Amino acid sequence: MNASGSTNNPSWFERPQNIRNMIIALVVSCAGLALADLFYTNPHPHFPIETTFAFQAWFGFVSFVVIVFLGRLLRLLVSRPEDYYESEEQDHDRDR
Amino acid sequence: MTAIADLPPGLLMMIGALFLPLLARRMQAWTVLALSALSLALFILTPSGDHGNLTLFGAELHLVRIDSISRPFAIVFHLAAIISAIYALHVRDPRQHVAGALYAGAAIAAACAGDLLTLFVFWELTAISSVFLIWASDNERSYRAGMRYLIIQVTSGVLLLSGAIVQYVETGSLSFTSFVGADEGLTLAGKLILVAFGIKCAFPLLHNWLQDSYPKATVTGTVFLSAFTTKLAVYSLIRGFAGFEPLIWVGCAMTLFPIVFAVIENDLRRVLAYSLNNQLGFMVVGIGIGTELAINGTVAHAFCHIIYKSLLFMSMGAVLYRVGTIKATELGGLHKSMPWTTTFCLIGAGAISGFPLLSGFVSKSMIISAAAEQHMLGVWIVLLIASAGVMEHSGIKIPFFAFFAHDSGKRVQEAPRNMLVAMAMASAGCIILGTAYPLLYGLLPHTLDYHPYTTTHVVTQLQLLMFAGLAFVFLMKMGWYPAEQRATVLDTDWFYRIAIPRLVAKLRTGIVAADSAVRTAFISGLTDVLDYARAAFCETGLFGRTWSTNAMAFWASALLAASLVVYYL
């Protein structure tokens, strides 16, 4: 790793080739984990849904996507300029 | 040993803190570290049981109660104090050292309090000492946030005291035991105390002091803050409200809503504050379920959480210390200049997400399993969603936007050595707790046969986390992941920072207007009377002009006649 490198000197994590390889590794391990479901049985399932194929895999994927999209919706509602509180609070001080 | 056992654990740190200002500045930090280590050694030697029994105004007090619930909390509080003290070794600010040691000592003493009065005293002391860690940032924003924090924390203490008084009047005892009756109902004292604990535990709608104040404390102060207050509340809830079912739903809400806020928050220490909230939710669910497995899981999760959350706050603190900002929009590419901090942060991120071999995996799973064993499908699903959410904000967002993402071009020094040592210790803690988990399980209140590393558990957990990671890559590639934006995210603090002041301002304007209207009307009435009087009494007025002798004689006799009539009637 480069402790004092300049901006135009990409590190290992910034080279496009390495990023592509990391993504491929992630996809392969995800596929492996999903397929692993075929090779063991859950000894103590508590809910029927637990035993369906790769339940936690798709559930994790869907939850993540839903959370991110909910975040985008929430941003429309509650996002304000960065100095929102400072300017507002100063206004109230001026009232006094 | 008995004489020492009768004194609250942590007292050494509290008394020592008061003498710190007498020492040379560079000695103060080391003294806090020495005091914390010594206090831990003393605590480990103290036998379990009730100590420090005394009678005050007819009430039985137990200053110290060490049992299988308070012991793990006091131990992890000590460890957090030691790690935080190492992290703060470079600080030359006496206020922060005094506040830190006093705060940690008070939290330890509170976790070992056997009665409600002792608990109240140390409960308030944690509030009053910790606020100085926020004020020590020395700016207007932190001063205001500290004030809000103090008001909320002291309110919690006042509710606790009210509850304790009601309890004493009703039962004649101040002892701190479960408030949950056989019929699952709470007495008035129980309700007051539940709200007091709920404020400190950041229950939904009572939570926002946490996101408001923690990110405004100093770099080292936030590390102290993250460890004690909320976990003291978790401890107290275990003691007082284990098995109180409404807590399950409170906890579910707590795990869910912060993850959505964390997605859009730009200040990474604030993201961690939301994440703290979400982790507390897991613990509150465990307390609500209340089975032996659930309580074990809660204690274990609190233990692990203190270590990995300090680690995450330490790594973000190191970034703030070196770069001068903690806004995601300003950061990125720091792995090149802060490789060690990056590594430690990744370990913390893995631990909180619950990757196998790290601490979160062996503790969070107990709570999730406890929900499954009670066949609570809804709760189980909520906890799984929350686990994916943890992966989103703490597992990916924090390390990714601080250390990787696009290069911000910022080139800074690696964190100071003492910070790195503290982070290394916490990282080692995460790995040890995750691998040598029987050490942790041995400390828990109930003896249980629970094995986290089963094939099913490892595979399903990895499926959840890796597919969540895959979802992140997918959203990034599609350009659907929301870009970081400089913004203030409104939360419930909006009500007391903006809405109520605005309402009060409106009310004030209304009162001022009504007041001035009444005054104007009165003054104009008075002016009219004066004008009339002036007109009547001037030289040509009715009373002012010179009257003729005839008229005067007439009026004099008329008056005489009138007085005669009155006299004879």
XYZ file of C-alpha atoms in Angstrom:
665
model
C 0.000 0.000 0.000
C 1.139 3.493 -0.732
C 1.368 5.723 2.297
C 2.249 8.986 0.618
C 1.309 8.385 -3.012
C -0.171 11.043 -5.240
C -3.727 11.048 -6.588
C -2.739 9.728 -9.988
C -1.110 6.647 -8.485
C -3.979 4.180 -7.997
C -3.663 1.662 -5.173
C -4.407 -2.034 -5.492
C -8.042 -1.397 -4.578
C -8.454 1.237 -7.264
C -7.213 -0.634 -10.323
C -10.198 -1.516 -12.555
C -8.856 -5.025 -13.134
C -8.749 -5.731 -9.375
C -12.182 -4.264 -8.809
C -13.562 -6.512 -11.544
C -11.857 -9.519 -9.971
C -13.262 -8.681 -6.554
C -16.779 -8.466 -7.963
C -16.324 -11.780 -9.762
C -15.084 -13.347 -6.517
C -18.144 -11.990 -4.704
C -20.550 -13.354 -7.313
C -18.835 -16.746 -7.286
C -18.913 -17.012 -3.501
C -22.573 -15.948 -3.453
C -23.419 -18.639 -5.983
C -21.428 -21.141 -3.921
C -23.263 -20.170 -0.735
C -26.638 -20.489 -2.395
C -25.730 -23.903 -3.797
C -24.404 -24.972 -0.391
C -28.056 -25.188 0.642
C -28.316 -28.401 -1.397
C -25.652 -30.155 0.638
C -26.961 -30.009 4.193
C -30.271 -30.043 6.010
C -31.205 -27.708 8.820
C -31.533 -29.969 11.898
C -33.833 -27.617 13.863
C -35.957 -25.517 11.516
C -38.409 -23.335 13.429
C -40.359 -21.986 10.463
C -41.209 -23.664 7.155
C -39.823 -20.706 5.215
C -36.353 -21.379 6.670
C -36.040 -24.602 4.740
C -36.900 -23.198 1.314
C -33.987 -22.975 -1.104
C -31.452 -20.233 -0.291
C -33.985 -18.351 1.829
C -31.557 -16.053 3.636
C -29.713 -15.342 0.395
C -32.593 -13.804 -1.516
C -34.000 -12.366 1.682
C -30.747 -10.517 2.363
C -30.608 -9.228 -1.196
C -34.217 -8.016 -1.236
C -33.999 -6.435 2.245
C -30.893 -4.514 1.275
C -32.459 -3.145 -1.901
C -35.684 -2.218 -0.120
C -33.797 -0.450 2.669
C -31.809 1.606 0.184
C -34.913 2.615 -1.758
C -36.743 3.497 1.461
C -33.735 5.668 2.287
C -34.070 7.464 -1.027
C -37.768 8.107 -0.298
C -36.951 9.302 3.211
C -34.423 11.721 1.810
C -37.208 13.500 -0.072
C -39.010 14.016 3.220
C -36.404 14.893 5.795
C -33.362 16.211 3.953
C -32.579 19.882 4.537
C -29.597 22.139 3.751
C -26.510 21.501 5.823
C -26.765 24.661 7.928
C -30.503 24.222 8.482
C -30.427 24.159 12.272
C -27.765 26.842 12.636
C -29.627 29.371 10.494
C -32.966 28.543 12.101
C -31.601 28.717 15.621
C -29.963 32.051 14.921
C -33.287 33.357 13.651
C -34.879 32.458 16.951
C -32.091 34.158 18.839
C -32.775 37.313 16.884
C -36.443 37.147 17.918
C -35.495 37.291 21.532
C -11.072 -7.370 51.132
C -14.508 -6.935 52.716
C -13.918 -3.239 53.426
C -13.074 -2.677 49.771
C -15.981 -4.813 48.633
C -18.344 -2.541 50.578
C -17.361 0.416 48.401
C -18.958 0.798 44.983
C -16.749 -0.574 42.181
C -15.472 2.314 40.126
C -15.217 4.536 43.205
C -11.448 4.480 42.824
C -11.809 5.969 39.348
C -14.284 8.589 40.531
C -12.144 9.742 43.464
C -8.996 9.580 41.364
C -10.651 11.724 38.698
C -11.128 14.555 41.181
C -7.377 14.694 41.858
C -6.356 14.638 38.192
C -6.188 18.443 37.776
C -3.421 18.485 40.399
C -1.155 16.391 38.169
C 1.036 17.507 35.299
C -0.906 17.459 32.016
C 1.020 14.661 30.372
C 0.536 12.495 33.501
C -3.245 12.870 33.585
C -3.995 10.530 30.700
C -1.698 7.833 32.053
C -3.266 8.154 35.478
C -6.743 7.547 34.048
C -5.390 4.399 32.413
C -3.724 3.237 35.645
C -6.872 3.930 37.670
C -9.038 1.963 35.233
C -6.664 -1.011 35.249
C -6.385 -0.980 39.039
C -10.155 -0.726 39.373
C -10.574 -3.757 37.085
C -8.136 -5.771 39.171
C -9.994 -4.844 42.364
C -13.328 -5.690 40.791
C -12.194 -9.137 39.676
C -11.058 -9.872 43.217
C -14.383 -8.772 44.719
C -16.587 -11.767 45.520
C -20.173 -11.969 44.288
C -22.991 -11.013 46.614
C -24.520 -7.948 48.285
C -22.035 -5.616 49.925
C -22.130 -2.185 51.486
C -25.445 -2.768 53.255
C -26.564 0.195 55.313
C -29.751 1.770 56.590
C -30.458 5.370 55.669
C -33.590 7.096 57.049
C -35.145 3.697 57.624
C -34.500 2.402 54.105
C -32.291 -0.610 53.456
C -29.575 0.219 50.948
C -27.204 -2.145 49.158
C -24.453 -0.052 47.615
C -22.967 -3.023 45.821
C -24.583 -6.053 44.257
C -22.347 -8.274 42.207
C -24.052 -11.188 40.532
C -24.086 -12.935 37.189
C -25.852 -9.976 35.522
C -23.840 -7.080 36.910
C -20.481 -8.839 36.685
C -20.239 -9.074 32.864
C -21.395 -5.472 32.518
C -18.893 -4.166 35.055
C -16.088 -6.129 33.403
C -16.834 -4.843 29.917
C -17.271 -1.301 31.260
C -13.793 -1.580 32.761
C -12.382 -2.888 29.482
C -14.040 -0.040 27.589
C -12.618 2.456 30.071
C -9.130 1.032 29.587
C -9.368 1.054 25.785
C -10.838 4.555 25.731
C -8.100 5.761 28.104
C -5.411 4.410 25.776
C -7.176 6.030 22.833
C -7.120 9.355 24.703
C -3.479 9.189 25.844
C -2.442 12.018 23.513
C -5.130 14.391 24.795
C -3.886 17.266 26.980
C -7.244 18.527 28.167
C -7.857 18.024 31.912
C -11.634 18.448 31.487
C -11.875 15.417 29.223
C -9.755 13.217 31.458
C -11.682 14.134 34.594
C -15.034 13.731 32.812
C -14.014 10.435 31.197
C -12.793 8.782 34.399
C -15.697 10.093 36.469
C -18.197 8.966 33.833
C -16.747 5.463 33.470
C -16.498 5.048 37.249
C -20.098 6.187 37.734
C -21.344 3.811 35.048
C -19.546 0.885 36.692
C -20.910 1.807 40.119
C -24.424 2.177 38.667
C -24.229 -1.262 37.056
C -23.411 -2.718 40.487
C -26.021 -0.739 42.450
C -28.283 -2.959 44.542
C -31.003 -0.400 45.277
C -32.833 2.308 43.392
C -31.386 5.218 45.355
C -27.782 4.216 44.721
C -28.687 3.606 41.103
C -30.204 7.099 40.886
C -27.125 8.784 42.336
C -24.724 7.170 39.866
C -27.294 7.436 37.046
C -27.297 11.229 37.410
C -23.540 11.310 37.854
C -23.078 9.619 34.462
C -25.282 12.328 32.914
C -23.532 15.248 34.561
C -19.988 14.009 33.970
C -20.500 12.896 30.372
C -21.852 16.221 29.147
C -18.380 17.714 29.534
C -17.143 15.328 26.834
C -19.572 17.071 24.475
C -18.855 20.585 25.681
C -15.112 19.980 25.378
C -15.479 20.397 21.602
C -15.593 24.109 22.418
C -18.012 25.365 19.826
C -21.506 26.787 19.783
C -23.087 23.698 18.219
C -21.642 21.328 20.797
C -22.596 23.701 23.614
C -26.224 23.692 22.473
C -26.247 19.937 21.844
C -24.719 19.382 25.293
C -27.440 21.467 26.886
C -30.153 19.451 25.160
C -28.367 16.226 26.156
C -28.112 17.308 29.782
C -31.784 18.302 30.019
C -32.892 14.953 28.587
C -30.522 12.879 30.728
C -31.414 14.688 33.933
C -35.105 14.248 33.110
C -34.454 10.534 32.943
C -32.839 10.685 36.385
C -35.721 12.667 37.849
C -38.196 10.074 36.542
C -36.068 7.339 38.077
C -36.077 9.139 41.424
C -39.853 9.687 41.248
C -40.315 6.009 40.506
C -38.040 5.063 43.390
C -40.002 7.282 45.801
C -43.338 5.832 44.663
C -41.884 2.352 45.029
C -40.714 3.134 48.570
C -44.087 4.576 49.574
C -45.967 1.608 48.109
C -43.756 -1.256 49.235
C -41.454 0.170 51.899
C -38.429 -1.098 50.003
C -35.956 0.510 47.647
C -34.437 -2.698 46.367
C -33.903 -2.912 42.631
C -35.702 -6.037 41.447
C -38.019 -6.926 38.613
C -41.011 -4.625 38.130
C -42.858 -7.090 35.948
C -45.733 -8.571 37.925
C -47.249 -11.996 37.436
C -50.043 -10.492 35.297
C -47.497 -8.598 33.162
C -48.859 -5.286 34.418
C -46.679 -2.498 35.729
C -47.231 -0.447 38.867
C -46.961 3.333 38.734
C -43.378 3.067 39.984
C -42.625 0.517 37.275
C -44.032 2.810 34.592
C -42.022 5.828 35.733
C -38.842 3.801 35.897
C -39.488 2.199 32.506
C -39.683 5.657 30.919
C -36.501 6.694 32.745
C -34.673 3.635 31.388
C -36.328 4.102 27.999
C -34.929 7.610 27.618
C -31.415 6.416 28.386
C -31.839 3.370 26.171
C -32.993 5.639 23.314
C -36.408 4.066 22.767
C -38.091 5.167 19.523
C -39.176 8.832 19.727
C -37.012 9.227 22.830
C -33.913 8.364 20.829
C -32.758 11.498 19.174
C -30.519 12.877 21.927
C -28.102 10.148 20.833
C -27.736 11.196 17.186
C -27.794 14.825 18.255
C -25.062 14.753 20.867
C -22.620 11.888 20.230
C -21.323 13.199 16.886
C -20.707 16.599 18.460
C -18.474 15.314 21.263
C -14.699 15.357 20.964
C -12.853 12.661 19.005
C -12.042 10.737 22.178
C -15.201 11.738 24.054
C -17.515 9.925 21.646
C -15.652 6.675 22.315
C -16.383 7.002 26.039
C -19.973 8.016 25.367
C -20.683 5.093 23.053
C -19.725 2.550 25.693
C -21.585 3.468 28.860
C -24.892 5.343 28.948
C -27.026 3.210 26.674
C -25.594 -0.091 27.884
C -26.212 0.940 31.471
C -29.832 1.344 30.397
C -29.770 -2.120 28.796
C -28.411 -3.568 32.034
C -31.126 -1.822 34.032
C -33.834 -3.068 31.680
C -32.571 -6.633 32.060
C -32.706 -6.243 35.828
C -36.098 -4.552 35.974
C -38.084 -5.540 32.908
C -36.890 -8.897 31.575
C -39.826 -10.677 29.970
C -41.961 -7.534 29.661
C -43.515 -8.326 26.296
C -44.217 -4.835 24.890
C -40.437 -4.390 24.827
C -40.233 -6.903 21.964
C -42.138 -4.496 19.692
C -40.298 -1.471 20.989
C -37.063 -3.294 20.160
C -38.288 -4.253 16.686
C -39.055 -0.613 15.911
C -35.626 0.330 17.247
C -33.848 -2.091 14.942
C -35.717 -0.953 11.845
C -36.117 2.807 11.615
C -32.459 3.807 12.216
C -31.218 1.746 9.274
C -33.224 3.844 6.843
C -31.922 7.067 8.373
C -28.377 5.703 8.272
C -28.616 5.216 4.482
C -28.916 8.948 3.848
C -26.859 10.414 6.692
C -23.673 12.127 5.603
C -21.896 12.531 8.960
C -20.287 9.123 9.514
C -20.240 9.455 13.297
C -23.968 10.132 13.088
C -24.356 7.005 10.944
C -22.680 5.132 13.795
C -25.086 6.718 16.264
C -28.031 5.393 14.222
C -26.298 2.054 14.071
C -25.922 2.118 17.853
C -29.662 2.630 18.075
C -30.284 -0.330 15.804
C -28.000 -2.582 17.869
C -29.763 -1.528 21.079
C -32.961 -2.665 19.387
C -31.628 -6.236 19.220
C -30.912 -6.097 22.951
C -34.342 -4.671 23.800
C -35.984 -7.469 21.788
C -33.933 -9.958 23.810
C -35.040 -8.360 27.083
C -38.676 -8.459 25.962
C -38.485 -12.150 25.068
C -36.923 -12.759 28.464
C -36.115 -16.466 28.142
C -32.782 -17.686 29.478
C -31.361 -17.852 25.952
C -32.646 -14.361 25.162
C -31.186 -12.825 28.322
C -27.883 -14.586 27.696
C -27.952 -13.245 24.156
C -28.679 -9.730 25.368
C -25.832 -9.719 27.868
C -23.460 -11.251 25.324
C -24.536 -8.804 22.640
C -24.085 -5.821 24.953
C -20.617 -7.119 25.839
C -19.537 -7.575 22.217
C -21.284 -4.414 21.128
C -19.347 -2.204 23.524
C -16.078 -3.475 22.063
C -16.907 -3.282 18.354
C -18.850 -0.043 18.602
C -15.926 1.627 20.393
C -13.695 0.233 17.662
C -15.857 1.798 14.956
C -16.101 5.116 16.783
C -12.335 5.016 17.332
C -11.623 4.474 13.642
C -13.970 7.291 12.623
C -12.463 9.436 15.382
C -9.004 8.801 13.958
C -10.239 9.915 10.536
C -11.793 13.037 12.039
C -8.594 13.724 13.993
C -6.384 13.499 10.921
C -8.630 14.817 8.156
C -10.628 17.338 10.167
C -13.994 16.243 8.843
C -16.130 13.110 9.030
C -18.557 13.959 6.220
C -18.813 11.109 3.716
C -18.897 13.661 0.897
C -15.417 14.912 1.860
C -13.786 11.522 2.441
C -12.694 8.573 0.311
C -9.492 6.854 -0.677
C -8.061 7.081 2.831
C -6.969 3.434 2.805
C -3.822 4.633 1.083
C -2.726 6.925 3.881
C -4.374 5.209 6.870
C -3.963 1.471 6.154
C -4.015 0.371 9.802
C -7.085 2.390 10.656
C -8.745 0.913 7.554
C -7.927 -2.626 8.658
C -9.236 -2.077 12.175
C -12.374 -0.408 10.878
C -13.018 -3.390 8.604
C -12.688 -5.754 11.562
C -15.203 -3.639 13.497
C -17.514 -3.550 10.488
C -17.302 -7.345 10.156
C -17.959 -7.795 13.872
C -21.059 -5.600 13.943
C -22.423 -7.217 10.783
C -22.010 -10.636 12.366
C -19.450 -12.301 10.130
C -18.400 -15.723 11.445
C -15.202 -15.689 13.556
C -16.024 -12.186 14.800
C -17.870 -11.183 17.951
C -21.263 -10.096 16.567
C -21.805 -13.545 15.101
C -21.753 -15.379 18.424
C -23.921 -12.866 20.307
C -26.558 -11.555 17.905
C -27.438 -15.082 16.817
C -28.504 -15.983 20.366
C -31.175 -13.277 20.306
C -32.364 -14.299 16.836
C -32.444 -17.959 17.891
C -34.370 -17.021 21.034
C -37.034 -15.373 18.863
C -37.149 -18.452 16.651
C -37.446 -20.793 19.629
C -40.488 -18.850 20.827
C -41.899 -19.227 17.283
C -42.161 -15.480 16.806
C -42.033 -15.416 13.020
C -42.646 -11.656 12.736
C -39.890 -10.801 15.202
C -37.518 -13.228 13.526
C -38.156 -11.651 10.112
C -37.670 -8.146 11.531
C -34.340 -9.162 13.060
C -33.190 -10.624 9.730
C -34.095 -7.397 7.931
C -32.268 -5.463 10.621
C -29.210 -7.686 10.142
C -29.176 -6.858 6.437
C -29.519 -3.205 7.465
C -26.496 -3.443 9.763
C -24.533 -4.793 6.828
C -25.673 -1.759 4.828
C -24.720 1.068 7.171
C -21.913 -0.298 9.335
C -20.632 -3.181 7.256
C -20.404 -1.358 3.946
C -21.220 2.332 4.122
C -18.829 3.305 6.929
C -15.640 1.645 5.617
C -16.509 2.134 1.950
C -17.136 5.871 1.979
C -14.372 6.696 4.446
C -11.551 4.582 3.101
C -12.411 3.511 -0.444
C -15.036 4.905 -2.855
C -13.640 7.687 -5.026
C -10.302 9.144 -3.973
C -10.848 12.474 -2.231
C -7.181 13.300 -2.844
C -6.676 13.800 0.902
C -3.272 12.606 2.060
C -2.868 12.499 5.805
C -0.731 10.790 8.397
C -1.728 7.450 9.899
C -3.510 7.787 13.264
C -1.337 8.466 16.343
C 0.267 5.376 17.834
C -1.840 5.300 20.994
C -5.006 5.366 18.877
C -3.702 2.469 16.799
C -2.894 0.485 19.955
C -6.408 1.053 21.309
C -7.954 0.025 17.993
C -5.702 -3.033 17.803
C -6.803 -4.091 21.293
C -10.481 -3.688 20.410
C -9.947 -5.591 17.142
C -8.242 -8.385 19.046
C -11.224 -8.353 21.404
C -13.628 -8.799 18.483
C -11.645 -11.755 17.161
C -11.147 -13.387 20.570
C -14.836 -13.059 21.458
C -15.769 -14.480 18.066
C -13.466 -17.464 18.176
C -12.894 -18.239 21.871
C -16.587 -17.685 22.546
C -16.785 -20.110 25.506
C -14.883 -17.414 27.448
C -17.773 -15.054 26.857
C -20.471 -17.662 27.398
C -18.895 -18.533 30.743
C -19.658 -15.013 31.972
C -23.344 -15.081 31.062
C -26.138 -15.236 33.664
C -27.502 -18.651 32.654
C -25.663 -21.831 31.820
C -26.875 -23.016 28.456
C -25.793 -25.412 25.793
C -25.602 -23.114 22.773
C -23.332 -23.629 19.778
C -23.053 -20.754 17.319
C -20.876 -22.523 14.751
C -23.325 -24.987 13.219
C -23.301 -25.528 9.465
C -26.811 -24.131 9.142
C -25.991 -20.998 11.071
C -22.693 -20.255 9.347
C -24.100 -20.839 5.865
C -27.338 -18.928 6.360
C -25.600 -15.992 7.998
C -23.015 -15.837 5.213
C -25.807 -16.046 2.636
C -27.554 -13.091 4.213
C -24.416 -10.958 4.445
C -22.833 -11.827 1.113
C -26.056 -11.364 -0.817
C -26.527 -8.035 0.942
C -23.033 -7.165 -0.282
C -24.013 -8.342 -3.750
C -27.064 -6.072 -3.582
C -24.747 -3.164 -2.816
C -22.571 -3.901 -5.845
C -25.709 -4.300 -7.963
C -27.167 -0.965 -6.828
C -23.824 0.787 -7.350
C -23.479 -0.635 -10.871
C -27.035 0.403 -11.745
C -26.389 3.869 -10.327
C -29.302 3.413 -7.909
C -27.347 3.740 -4.711
C -28.102 7.219 -3.384
C -25.084 9.486 -3.772
C -23.799 11.091 -0.599
C -25.190 14.577 -0.179
C -24.337 17.381 2.164
C -27.523 17.700 4.150
C -29.092 17.817 7.549
C -31.410 14.886 8.131
C -34.390 15.877 10.233
C -35.380 13.590 13.070
C -37.496 13.990 16.183
C -35.102 16.642 17.480
C -36.745 18.892 14.870
C -39.732 19.144 17.202
C -37.804 20.587 20.118
C -35.225 22.475 18.118
C -37.520 24.074 15.540
C -41.242 23.350 15.967
C -41.589 24.164 19.665
C -39.388 27.304 19.504
C -41.365 28.383 16.440
C -44.656 27.776 18.242
C -43.389 29.639 21.294
C -42.237 32.497 19.055
C -45.686 32.649 17.427
C -47.351 32.519 20.820
C -45.044 35.273 22.010
C -45.876 37.430 18.981
C -49.590 36.853 19.675
C -49.271 37.790 23.339
C -47.198 40.852 22.482
C -49.826 41.952 19.939
C -52.738 41.461 22.354
C -50.823 43.207 25.109
C -50.024 46.216 22.957
C -53.633 46.407 21.719
C -54.935 46.551 25.318
C -52.348 49.187 26.249
C -53.140 51.324 23.207
C -56.874 51.160 23.916
C -56.357 52.111 27.566
C -54.026 55.004 26.728
C -56.348 56.372 24.045
C -59.268 56.165 26.536
C -57.204 58.018 29.097
C -56.233 60.635 26.502
C -59.917 61.196 25.679
C -60.755 61.756 29.369
C -57.862 64.191 29.712
C -58.888 66.039 26.561
C -62.416 66.390 27.879
C -61.178 67.564 31.273
C -58.851 70.053 29.616
C -61.735 71.378 27.509
C -64.077 71.621 30.536
C -61.594 73.367 32.827
C -60.076 75.863 30.375
C -61.020 79.594 30.507
C -64.036 79.099 28.244
C -64.986 75.636 29.539
C -67.998 74.775 31.643
C -66.042 74.706 34.927
C -63.319 77.209 34.035
C -65.276 80.255 32.822
C -66.448 83.096 35.153
C -70.092 82.636 36.152
C -72.590 85.528 36.738
C -73.664 86.491 40.336
C -77.281 85.534 39.557
C -76.305 82.055 38.506
C -74.100 81.587 41.606
C -76.903 82.798 43.929
C -79.297 80.402 42.231
C -76.987 77.417 42.583
C -76.119 78.280 46.225
C -79.806 78.355 47.209
C -80.440 75.175 45.224
C -77.671 73.424 47.120
C -79.033 74.777 50.452
C -82.497 73.460 49.619
C -81.086 70.099 48.641
C -79.123 69.771 51.905
C -82.277 70.695 53.926
C -84.244 67.977 52.140
C -81.513 65.458 52.855
C -81.322 66.513 56.522
C -85.032 66.042 57.172
C -85.521 62.831 55.244
